Short mmCIF file of C-alpha atoms in Angstrom, two decimals:
data_model
loop_
_atom_site.label_atom_id
_atom_site.label_comp_id
_atom_site.label_asym_id
_atom_site.label_seq_id
_atom_site.Cartn_x
_atom_site.Cartn_y
_atom_site.Cartn_z
CA MET A 1 24.11 4.78 19.68
CA PRO A 2 26.57 2.89 17.44
CA ALA A 3 24.87 1.58 14.23
CA ASP A 4 23.62 -2.13 14.14
CA THR A 5 25.75 -3.76 11.60
CA HIS A 6 24.83 -6.43 9.05
CA LYS A 7 25.97 -8.72 6.42
CA LEU A 8 23.06 -8.13 4.18
CA ILE A 9 20.16 -5.80 4.63
CA ILE A 10 17.15 -6.25 2.43
CA ILE A 11 14.98 -2.84 2.04
CA GLY A 12 11.14 -4.03 1.01
CA SER A 13 9.42 -6.84 1.60
CA GLY A 14 7.06 -7.85 -1.31
CA PRO A 15 7.71 -11.23 -2.93
CA ALA A 16 11.09 -10.06 -4.41
CA GLY A 17 12.25 -9.11 -0.75
CA LEU A 18 11.13 -12.10 1.07
CA THR A 19 12.32 -14.39 -1.38
CA ALA A 20 15.63 -12.78 -1.24
CA ALA A 21 15.35 -13.20 2.48
CA ILE A 22 14.28 -16.84 2.33
CA TYR A 23 17.61 -17.84 0.23
CA ALA A 24 19.79 -15.61 2.09
CA SER A 25 18.77 -16.85 5.45
CA ARG A 26 19.03 -20.49 4.10
CA ALA A 27 22.73 -19.18 3.10
CA ALA A 28 23.48 -18.27 6.38
CA LEU A 29 23.76 -14.64 5.94
CA ASP A 30 21.42 -13.72 8.47
CA PRO A 31 19.78 -10.94 6.65
CA LEU A 32 17.69 -8.39 8.08
CA LEU A 33 14.66 -7.23 6.33
CA LEU A 34 13.40 -3.65 6.35
CA GLU A 35 9.67 -4.53 5.85
CA GLY A 36 8.43 -0.60 5.48
CA GLU A 37 5.45 0.97 7.11
CA PRO A 38 2.15 0.52 6.85
CA SER A 39 0.12 2.89 4.16
CA SER A 40 -3.13 2.62 1.87
CA THR A 41 -1.18 2.28 -1.12
CA THR A 42 1.35 -0.65 -2.23
CA ASP A 43 4.32 0.95 -0.54
CA GLN A 44 3.64 -1.04 2.59
CA PRO A 45 4.93 -4.38 4.66
CA GLY A 46 3.88 -7.27 2.08
CA GLY A 47 3.78 -4.93 -1.09
CA ALA A 48 1.21 -4.94 -3.93
CA LEU A 49 -0.57 -8.02 -3.04
CA MET A 50 -1.66 -6.62 0.35
CA THR A 51 -3.91 -4.60 -1.81
CA THR A 52 -5.17 -7.17 -3.91
CA THR A 53 -7.97 -10.06 -3.45
CA GLU A 54 -7.47 -13.41 -5.34
CA VAL A 55 -4.32 -14.33 -6.97
CA GLU A 56 -4.98 -16.77 -9.65
CA ASN A 57 -1.26 -17.13 -11.54
CA PHE A 58 0.88 -17.74 -9.11
CA PRO A 59 2.07 -21.12 -9.39
CA GLY A 60 1.51 -23.87 -6.80
CA PHE A 61 -1.91 -22.61 -5.74
CA PRO A 62 -4.21 -24.05 -8.45
CA GLU A 63 -7.34 -22.88 -6.68
CA GLY A 64 -6.19 -19.63 -6.19
CA ILE A 65 -4.94 -17.72 -3.10
CA MET A 66 -5.74 -14.27 -1.50
CA GLY A 67 -2.81 -12.00 -2.19
CA PRO A 68 -2.43 -11.11 1.65
CA ASP A 69 -2.42 -14.51 2.63
CA LEU A 70 0.21 -15.55 0.28
CA MET A 71 2.53 -12.67 1.56
CA LEU A 72 1.71 -14.07 4.96
CA ASN A 73 3.22 -17.19 3.76
CA PHE A 74 6.22 -15.82 2.25
CA LYS A 75 6.84 -14.08 5.44
CA ALA A 76 6.38 -17.07 7.64
CA GLN A 77 8.89 -19.10 5.32
CA ALA A 78 11.62 -16.24 5.58
CA GLU A 79 11.16 -16.41 9.36
CA ARG A 80 11.38 -19.93 9.38
CA PHE A 81 14.97 -19.80 8.35
CA GLY A 82 15.79 -16.99 10.58
CA ALA A 83 15.51 -13.75 8.65
CA GLU A 84 14.81 -10.84 10.83
CA LEU A 85 11.84 -8.75 9.80
CA ARG A 86 11.56 -5.14 11.24
CA MET A 87 8.62 -2.96 10.31
CA GLU A 88 10.77 0.00 9.64
CA LYS A 89 11.24 2.40 6.57
CA ALA A 90 14.53 3.52 5.40
CA THR A 91 14.27 7.49 5.16
CA LYS A 92 18.10 7.70 4.18
CA VAL A 93 20.78 5.74 2.73
CA ASP A 94 24.23 6.16 2.14
CA LEU A 95 25.72 3.87 -0.66
CA SER A 96 28.87 5.91 -1.42
CA ALA A 97 31.30 4.01 0.92
CA ARG A 98 31.50 0.39 2.24
CA PRO A 99 30.07 -0.46 4.81
CA PHE A 100 26.94 1.08 3.43
CA GLN A 101 24.76 3.09 5.81
CA ILE A 102 21.10 2.97 6.48
CA TRP A 103 18.61 5.29 8.52
CA VAL A 104 15.23 4.91 9.69
CA GLY A 105 13.44 7.39 11.73
CA ASP A 106 15.19 10.68 11.73
CA PRO A 107 16.99 11.15 8.53
CA ASP A 108 19.37 13.92 10.11
CA ALA A 109 20.76 11.51 12.74
CA ALA A 110 24.42 11.84 13.02
CA GLU A 111 24.71 7.92 13.09
CA PRO A 112 23.11 5.72 10.61
CA THR A 113 20.72 3.06 12.22
CA TYR A 114 22.23 0.51 10.52
CA ARG A 115 25.47 -0.34 8.40
CA ALA A 116 25.53 -3.14 5.82
CA GLU A 117 28.30 -5.16 3.97
CA ALA A 118 25.70 -5.70 1.06
CA VAL A 119 22.19 -4.35 0.17
CA ILE A 120 19.24 -5.48 -1.58
CA ILE A 121 16.96 -2.93 -2.89
CA SER A 122 13.69 -4.40 -3.24
CA THR A 123 11.08 -1.63 -2.31
CA GLY A 124 8.77 -2.19 -5.27
CA ALA A 125 6.61 0.67 -7.05
CA ARG A 126 3.48 2.38 -6.07
CA PRO A 127 0.38 3.54 -8.27
CA VAL A 128 0.59 6.57 -10.27
CA MET A 129 -2.26 9.30 -9.24
CA LEU A 130 -3.92 11.69 -11.61
CA GLY A 131 -2.19 14.48 -10.40
CA LEU A 132 -5.82 16.48 -10.69
CA PRO A 133 -6.54 19.53 -8.59
CA GLY A 134 -8.87 18.26 -5.81
CA GLU A 135 -7.82 14.50 -6.23
CA GLN A 136 -5.75 14.69 -2.73
CA GLU A 137 -8.42 16.64 -0.83
CA LEU A 138 -11.06 13.95 -2.11
CA VAL A 139 -8.68 10.68 -1.11
CA GLY A 140 -10.95 8.99 0.96
CA HIS A 141 -14.04 10.97 -0.07
CA GLY A 142 -14.61 9.11 -3.26
CA VAL A 143 -11.15 9.21 -4.80
CA SER A 144 -9.73 5.87 -3.44
CA THR A 145 -6.03 4.07 -3.85
CA CYS A 146 -7.19 0.75 -2.71
CA ALA A 147 -10.15 -1.04 -4.34
CA THR A 148 -10.15 -3.71 -1.49
CA CYS A 149 -10.47 -1.29 1.38
CA ASP A 150 -13.17 0.89 0.05
CA GLY A 151 -15.18 -1.15 -2.41
CA PHE A 152 -17.62 -1.91 0.19
CA PHE A 153 -18.61 1.89 0.75
CA PHE A 154 -19.68 2.17 -2.91
CA ARG A 155 -22.38 -0.51 -2.68
CA ASP A 156 -25.06 0.78 -5.57
CA HIS A 157 -23.03 3.55 -6.48
CA ASP A 158 -21.92 4.55 -10.13
CA ILE A 159 -18.12 4.58 -9.92
CA ALA A 160 -15.09 4.57 -12.53
CA VAL A 161 -11.89 3.01 -12.85
CA VAL A 162 -9.21 4.77 -14.92
CA GLY A 163 -6.82 2.29 -16.77
CA GLY A 164 -6.90 -0.20 -19.22
CA GLY A 165 -4.10 -2.79 -17.89
CA ASP A 166 -4.46 -5.79 -15.68
CA SER A 167 -4.63 -3.85 -12.49
CA ALA A 168 -7.41 -1.61 -13.89
CA VAL A 169 -9.50 -4.43 -14.91
CA GLU A 170 -8.70 -6.66 -11.79
CA GLU A 171 -10.38 -3.50 -9.63
CA ALA A 172 -13.14 -2.84 -12.10
CA LEU A 173 -14.33 -6.73 -11.70
CA PHE A 174 -13.64 -6.56 -7.90
CA LEU A 175 -15.74 -3.25 -7.78
CA THR A 176 -18.60 -4.63 -9.64
CA LYS A 177 -19.68 -6.71 -6.47
CA PHE A 178 -20.55 -3.60 -4.83
CA ALA A 179 -21.50 -0.93 -7.24
CA ARG A 180 -24.14 -0.22 -9.69
CA SER A 181 -22.12 0.32 -12.70
CA VAL A 182 -18.33 0.57 -13.01
CA THR A 183 -17.00 2.63 -15.92
CA ILE A 184 -13.37 1.59 -17.27
CA VAL A 185 -11.84 5.03 -18.49
CA HIS A 186 -9.33 4.39 -20.91
CA ARG A 187 -7.05 6.45 -23.20
CA ARG A 188 -6.96 3.74 -26.29
CA ASP A 189 -10.01 1.95 -27.64
CA GLU A 190 -8.71 -1.69 -26.70
CA LEU A 191 -7.71 -2.77 -23.28
CA ARG A 192 -4.01 -3.84 -22.52
CA ALA A 193 -5.05 -6.30 -19.89
CA SER A 194 -4.59 -10.05 -20.27
CA LYS A 195 -7.20 -11.95 -22.79
CA ILE A 196 -8.63 -13.61 -19.63
CA MET A 197 -9.22 -10.34 -17.78
CA GLN A 198 -10.72 -8.58 -20.85
CA GLU A 199 -13.39 -11.34 -21.66
CA ARG A 200 -14.48 -11.16 -18.30
CA ALA A 201 -14.92 -7.54 -18.10
CA LEU A 202 -16.51 -7.28 -21.63
CA ALA A 203 -19.03 -10.13 -20.35
CA ASN A 204 -19.80 -8.30 -17.35
CA GLU A 205 -23.04 -6.31 -17.50
CA LYS A 206 -21.99 -3.82 -14.72
CA VAL A 207 -18.94 -2.94 -16.58
CA GLN A 208 -19.12 0.10 -19.27
CA PHE A 209 -16.33 1.47 -21.15
CA ALA A 210 -15.55 5.15 -22.07
CA TRP A 211 -12.67 4.35 -24.80
CA ASN A 212 -10.27 7.01 -25.92
CA SER A 213 -11.10 9.25 -22.87
CA VAL A 214 -9.05 10.54 -20.00
CA VAL A 215 -9.92 12.29 -17.02
CA ASP A 216 -9.69 16.00 -17.35
CA ALA A 217 -11.37 17.33 -13.83
CA ILE A 218 -12.09 15.79 -10.70
CA GLU A 219 -15.13 17.59 -8.85
CA GLY A 220 -17.17 17.81 -5.73
CA ASP A 221 -17.10 19.59 -2.51
CA GLY A 222 -16.52 17.07 0.50
CA THR A 223 -17.36 14.46 -1.50
CA LEU A 224 -16.88 13.26 -5.05
CA ARG A 225 -19.72 13.89 -7.42
CA ASN A 226 -18.63 14.13 -10.98
CA VAL A 227 -15.70 13.49 -13.24
CA LYS A 228 -15.00 15.19 -16.35
CA LEU A 229 -13.69 13.24 -19.11
CA ARG A 230 -11.79 14.24 -22.55
CA ASP A 231 -12.12 12.29 -25.53
CA VAL A 232 -8.25 12.14 -26.85
CA LEU A 233 -9.74 12.30 -30.43
CA THR A 234 -12.22 14.69 -30.54
CA ASP A 235 -11.12 17.03 -27.64
CA GLU A 236 -15.06 16.68 -26.49
CA ILE A 237 -15.58 17.26 -22.92
CA ARG A 238 -18.33 15.10 -21.17
CA ASP A 239 -19.24 14.50 -17.42
CA LEU A 240 -19.40 11.37 -16.05
CA PRO A 241 -21.15 11.48 -12.65
CA VAL A 242 -19.65 9.23 -10.24
CA THR A 243 -19.03 8.96 -6.34
CA GLY A 244 -15.99 6.95 -6.58
CA LEU A 245 -12.94 7.07 -8.40
CA PHE A 246 -10.16 4.26 -8.32
CA VAL A 247 -7.00 5.02 -10.19
CA ALA A 248 -4.68 2.43 -12.14
CA ILE A 249 -2.82 3.77 -14.41
CA GLY A 250 0.53 2.56 -13.97
CA HIS A 251 3.36 2.73 -11.46
CA VAL A 252 6.21 4.75 -9.84
CA PRO A 253 9.26 3.04 -8.39
CA ASN A 254 9.83 3.57 -4.62
CA THR A 255 13.18 5.14 -5.12
CA ASP A 256 13.14 8.52 -3.72
CA VAL A 257 15.61 7.46 -1.05
CA PHE A 258 18.20 5.88 -3.39
CA LYS A 259 18.17 9.01 -5.80
CA GLY A 260 21.79 9.97 -6.68
CA GLN A 261 23.07 6.68 -4.94
CA VAL A 262 22.55 4.03 -7.85
CA ALA A 263 22.09 4.65 -11.42
CA MET A 264 18.20 5.00 -12.25
CA ASP A 265 16.33 5.22 -15.58
CA ALA A 266 14.71 8.42 -16.36
CA GLY A 267 11.39 7.00 -14.74
CA GLY A 268 13.16 6.10 -11.36
CA PHE A 269 13.65 2.39 -11.99
CA VAL A 270 17.22 0.83 -10.46
CA ILE A 271 19.00 -0.14 -13.45
CA THR A 272 20.36 -3.72 -13.16
CA SER A 273 22.90 -5.87 -15.12
CA PRO A 274 21.15 -7.31 -18.48
CA ASP A 275 21.51 -11.25 -16.81
CA GLY A 276 21.49 -10.40 -12.88
CA THR A 277 20.48 -8.11 -10.40
CA LEU A 278 23.81 -6.11 -10.10
CA THR A 279 23.22 -2.14 -9.64
CA ASP A 280 26.28 0.06 -10.72
CA VAL A 281 27.50 0.38 -6.95
CA GLU A 282 29.29 -2.85 -6.21
CA GLY A 283 27.94 -4.48 -3.12
CA VAL A 284 24.02 -3.52 -4.01
CA PHE A 285 21.48 -5.25 -5.70
CA ALA A 286 17.90 -4.74 -6.83
CA CYS A 287 15.10 -7.14 -7.81
CA GLY A 288 11.18 -7.02 -8.30
CA ASP A 289 9.05 -4.21 -9.60
CA VAL A 290 11.94 -1.59 -8.39
CA GLN A 291 13.78 -2.44 -11.31
CA ASP A 292 11.32 -4.06 -13.78
CA THR A 293 9.66 -1.96 -16.48
CA VAL A 294 8.54 -4.95 -18.21
CA TYR A 295 7.02 -8.11 -16.51
CA ARG A 296 5.91 -6.79 -13.04
CA GLN A 297 4.48 -10.10 -11.83
CA ALA A 298 4.65 -11.53 -8.47
CA ILE A 299 6.46 -14.70 -9.80
CA THR A 300 8.79 -12.65 -11.64
CA ALA A 301 9.46 -10.45 -8.46
CA ALA A 302 9.82 -13.25 -6.47
CA GLY A 303 12.39 -15.01 -9.46
CA SER A 304 14.31 -11.78 -9.09
CA GLY A 305 14.66 -11.70 -5.49
CA CYS A 306 16.42 -15.24 -5.50
CA MET A 307 18.54 -14.11 -8.23
CA ALA A 308 19.51 -11.10 -5.79
CA ALA A 309 20.40 -13.37 -2.81
CA ILE A 310 22.46 -15.78 -5.08
CA ASP A 311 24.41 -12.68 -6.52
CA ALA A 312 24.83 -10.93 -2.78
CA GLU A 313 25.86 -14.20 -1.53
CA ARG A 314 28.48 -14.93 -4.27
CA TRP A 315 29.85 -11.13 -3.91
CA LEU A 316 30.25 -11.52 -0.23
CA GLU A 317 32.04 -14.61 -0.39
CA ALA A 318 34.91 -12.98 -3.05
CA GLN A 319 35.04 -9.99 -0.58
CA ASP A 320 36.50 -12.45 2.29
CA MET B 1 -0.47 0.54 32.71
CA ALA B 2 -1.81 -1.57 29.69
CA ASN B 3 -5.26 0.54 28.29
CA GLY B 4 -5.79 -1.63 25.11
CA VAL B 5 -8.13 -0.51 22.24
CA GLU B 6 -11.80 -0.63 23.29
CA THR B 7 -14.43 -2.30 20.86
CA LEU B 8 -17.44 -0.09 19.88
CA THR B 9 -20.71 -1.09 18.66
CA SER B 10 -23.74 1.04 17.44
CA SER B 11 -25.31 0.89 20.82
CA THR B 12 -22.15 1.68 22.60
CA PHE B 13 -20.55 4.57 20.43
CA ASP B 14 -22.31 7.61 21.40
CA GLU B 15 -22.15 6.74 25.09
CA THR B 16 -18.34 6.49 24.78
CA VAL B 17 -17.46 9.08 22.58
CA VAL B 18 -19.80 11.77 24.46
CA SER B 19 -19.31 10.79 28.07
CA SER B 20 -15.32 10.33 27.69
CA ASP B 21 -13.24 12.55 29.61
CA LEU B 22 -10.48 12.02 27.39
CA PRO B 23 -10.46 12.50 23.55
CA VAL B 24 -11.36 9.13 21.86
CA LEU B 25 -9.51 8.26 18.95
CA VAL B 26 -12.17 5.68 16.71
CA ASP B 27 -10.64 3.28 14.24
CA PHE B 28 -13.11 2.76 11.39
CA TRP B 29 -11.99 -0.98 10.24
CA ALA B 30 -12.92 -4.37 8.72
CA GLU B 31 -11.81 -7.84 8.70
CA TRP B 32 -11.38 -7.84 5.02
CA CYS B 33 -8.93 -4.46 4.78
CA GLY B 34 -5.12 -5.20 5.01
CA PRO B 35 -4.26 -1.69 5.84
CA CYS B 36 -6.33 -1.83 8.49
CA LYS B 37 -5.02 -5.39 10.20
CA ALA B 38 -1.50 -3.74 9.74
CA ILE B 39 -2.06 -0.87 11.72
CA ALA B 40 -3.93 -2.70 14.42
CA PRO B 41 -0.98 -3.55 16.36
CA ILE B 42 0.24 0.05 16.23
CA LEU B 43 -3.05 1.25 17.64
CA GLU B 44 -2.59 -1.28 20.47
CA GLU B 45 0.85 0.29 21.21
CA ILE B 46 -0.18 3.84 21.17
CA ALA B 47 -3.18 2.85 23.42
CA ASP B 48 -0.77 1.55 26.15
CA GLU B 49 1.90 4.18 25.56
CA HIS B 50 -0.24 7.52 25.39
CA GLY B 51 -3.39 5.92 27.25
CA GLU B 52 -3.06 8.93 29.92
CA ARG B 53 -3.99 11.44 26.96
CA VAL B 54 -6.27 9.75 24.58
CA ARG B 55 -8.40 6.57 24.42
CA ILE B 56 -8.30 4.42 21.52
CA ALA B 57 -11.57 2.48 20.27
CA LYS B 58 -12.49 0.63 17.18
CA ILE B 59 -15.37 0.11 15.54
CA ASN B 60 -16.28 -2.53 12.76
CA VAL B 61 -17.73 -0.69 9.70
CA ASP B 62 -19.27 -4.26 8.27
CA GLU B 63 -21.12 -4.89 11.48
CA HIS B 64 -22.06 -0.99 12.45
CA PRO B 65 -22.35 0.40 9.07
CA ASP B 66 -24.80 3.12 10.67
CA ILE B 67 -21.97 4.78 12.47
CA ALA B 68 -19.77 4.51 9.30
CA ARG B 69 -22.16 6.40 7.32
CA ARG B 70 -23.15 9.17 9.96
CA PHE B 71 -19.38 10.14 9.74
CA ASP B 72 -19.12 9.76 6.38
CA VAL B 73 -16.41 7.31 6.09
CA MET B 74 -15.72 6.03 2.47
CA SER B 75 -12.31 4.58 2.98
CA ILE B 76 -10.54 2.59 5.71
CA PRO B 77 -8.67 2.90 7.87
CA THR B 78 -9.87 5.97 8.90
CA LEU B 79 -9.32 7.09 12.02
CA ILE B 80 -11.60 10.04 13.39
CA LEU B 81 -10.72 12.04 16.88
CA PHE B 82 -13.49 12.70 18.82
CA LYS B 83 -13.60 15.40 21.69
CA GLU B 84 -16.73 15.51 24.08
CA GLY B 85 -18.59 13.83 21.31
CA THR B 86 -17.55 16.28 18.44
CA ALA B 87 -15.23 15.05 15.61
CA GLU B 88 -12.20 17.01 15.69
CA ALA B 89 -9.70 15.51 13.23
CA ARG B 90 -9.87 12.70 10.72
CA LEU B 91 -7.12 10.79 9.48
CA VAL B 92 -7.51 8.93 6.33
CA GLY B 93 -5.30 5.56 5.36
CA ALA B 94 -2.66 3.72 7.07
CA LYS B 95 0.38 5.26 8.29
CA GLY B 96 3.50 4.37 10.54
CA LYS B 97 3.57 4.58 14.26
CA ASN B 98 5.58 7.70 14.38
CA GLN B 99 3.55 9.69 11.74
CA LEU B 100 0.24 8.41 13.53
CA VAL B 101 1.45 9.65 16.89
CA GLN B 102 2.32 13.05 15.56
CA GLU B 103 -0.79 13.72 13.60
CA ILE B 104 -3.03 12.62 16.94
CA SER B 105 -0.60 14.64 19.01
CA ALA B 106 -1.14 17.96 17.04
CA HIS B 107 -5.17 17.61 17.76
CA LEU B 108 -4.63 16.68 21.58
#
């Protein structure tokens, strides 16, 4: 089967990819957007906002908007201008020669699924897990990767959230709607989250804090029963009997498929030009959380998606 | 032939999974679960394409929490494959179509 050739393919469908699709389709580049496949992490069609609830800081929505609804709006707007969206995940790419080649499905197929003159990488990032023994086995049995999906099952339970940033505090506050108590386990003695989120957490009676603490072990057979916390100052170990554990300690970029193809930093984030979205491969651009180690907001992702579409449009024009 | 996804309730659950000649794959879901919504159309497709091998049904955990509790569902979407009423396999979390078909097929 000969590969399907496009002028521009956008890989990833969060705020960055969908904004790039809006701009690129209005520029008559007929972009194809590979949305990714369903998952219970942020690596899914629509991206990180699909597993959040209320988004209060996206301009234009003074009363706030639900994350999944916001992404449906993004998608509708991209489709309105003719962007083609497919619920497919790139399993292999070859960016070493133009046109670029992209595989979906079987990565060992002789022929790529698609060819593209230009590519925008907007695959985002996914949460880091703790990497402790037993953690994977207990996913779905107390260890959760999606607070909005699973909070319901912890009505009147004692649970814990690991992390001190905005995501951790947002999850903790959301989970207080269900849980009897939510302990925020954080390795420092103060939160990194924005002031408004900190104030809400500190004022919430159901929220407790385990400062200067990290999770040392996860215990439970069949379902989670207990986590062992280690005090980072004294090395003391103590039990925190919880039946739910939500981890929000940071993100890793979804760049496995691009390894060795574009320049990345030590953390796997794609390196882009200081004032734009150019990667070290001519014709390949990157935007959103996949290249952002600083801001990581929906609005900055959307902004860089717009930049990537404009950069790609100009580059394509210069090729003709 | 289009088979579609059957909707189960607390009162039809046992009858359906026990009396079925075919294995039944039950999707535990809820309205507020984004990943559940993402896999709903995929399950419809699987029901249509593999209807001769497996029946696909869904149960809303919000409306029928007793069934979710009985099978220790603590995360959704969870898919449980029942053979003659016995839970044979459990898939936790949303996945793409190919992977779902592969994981389900392994138990059919």
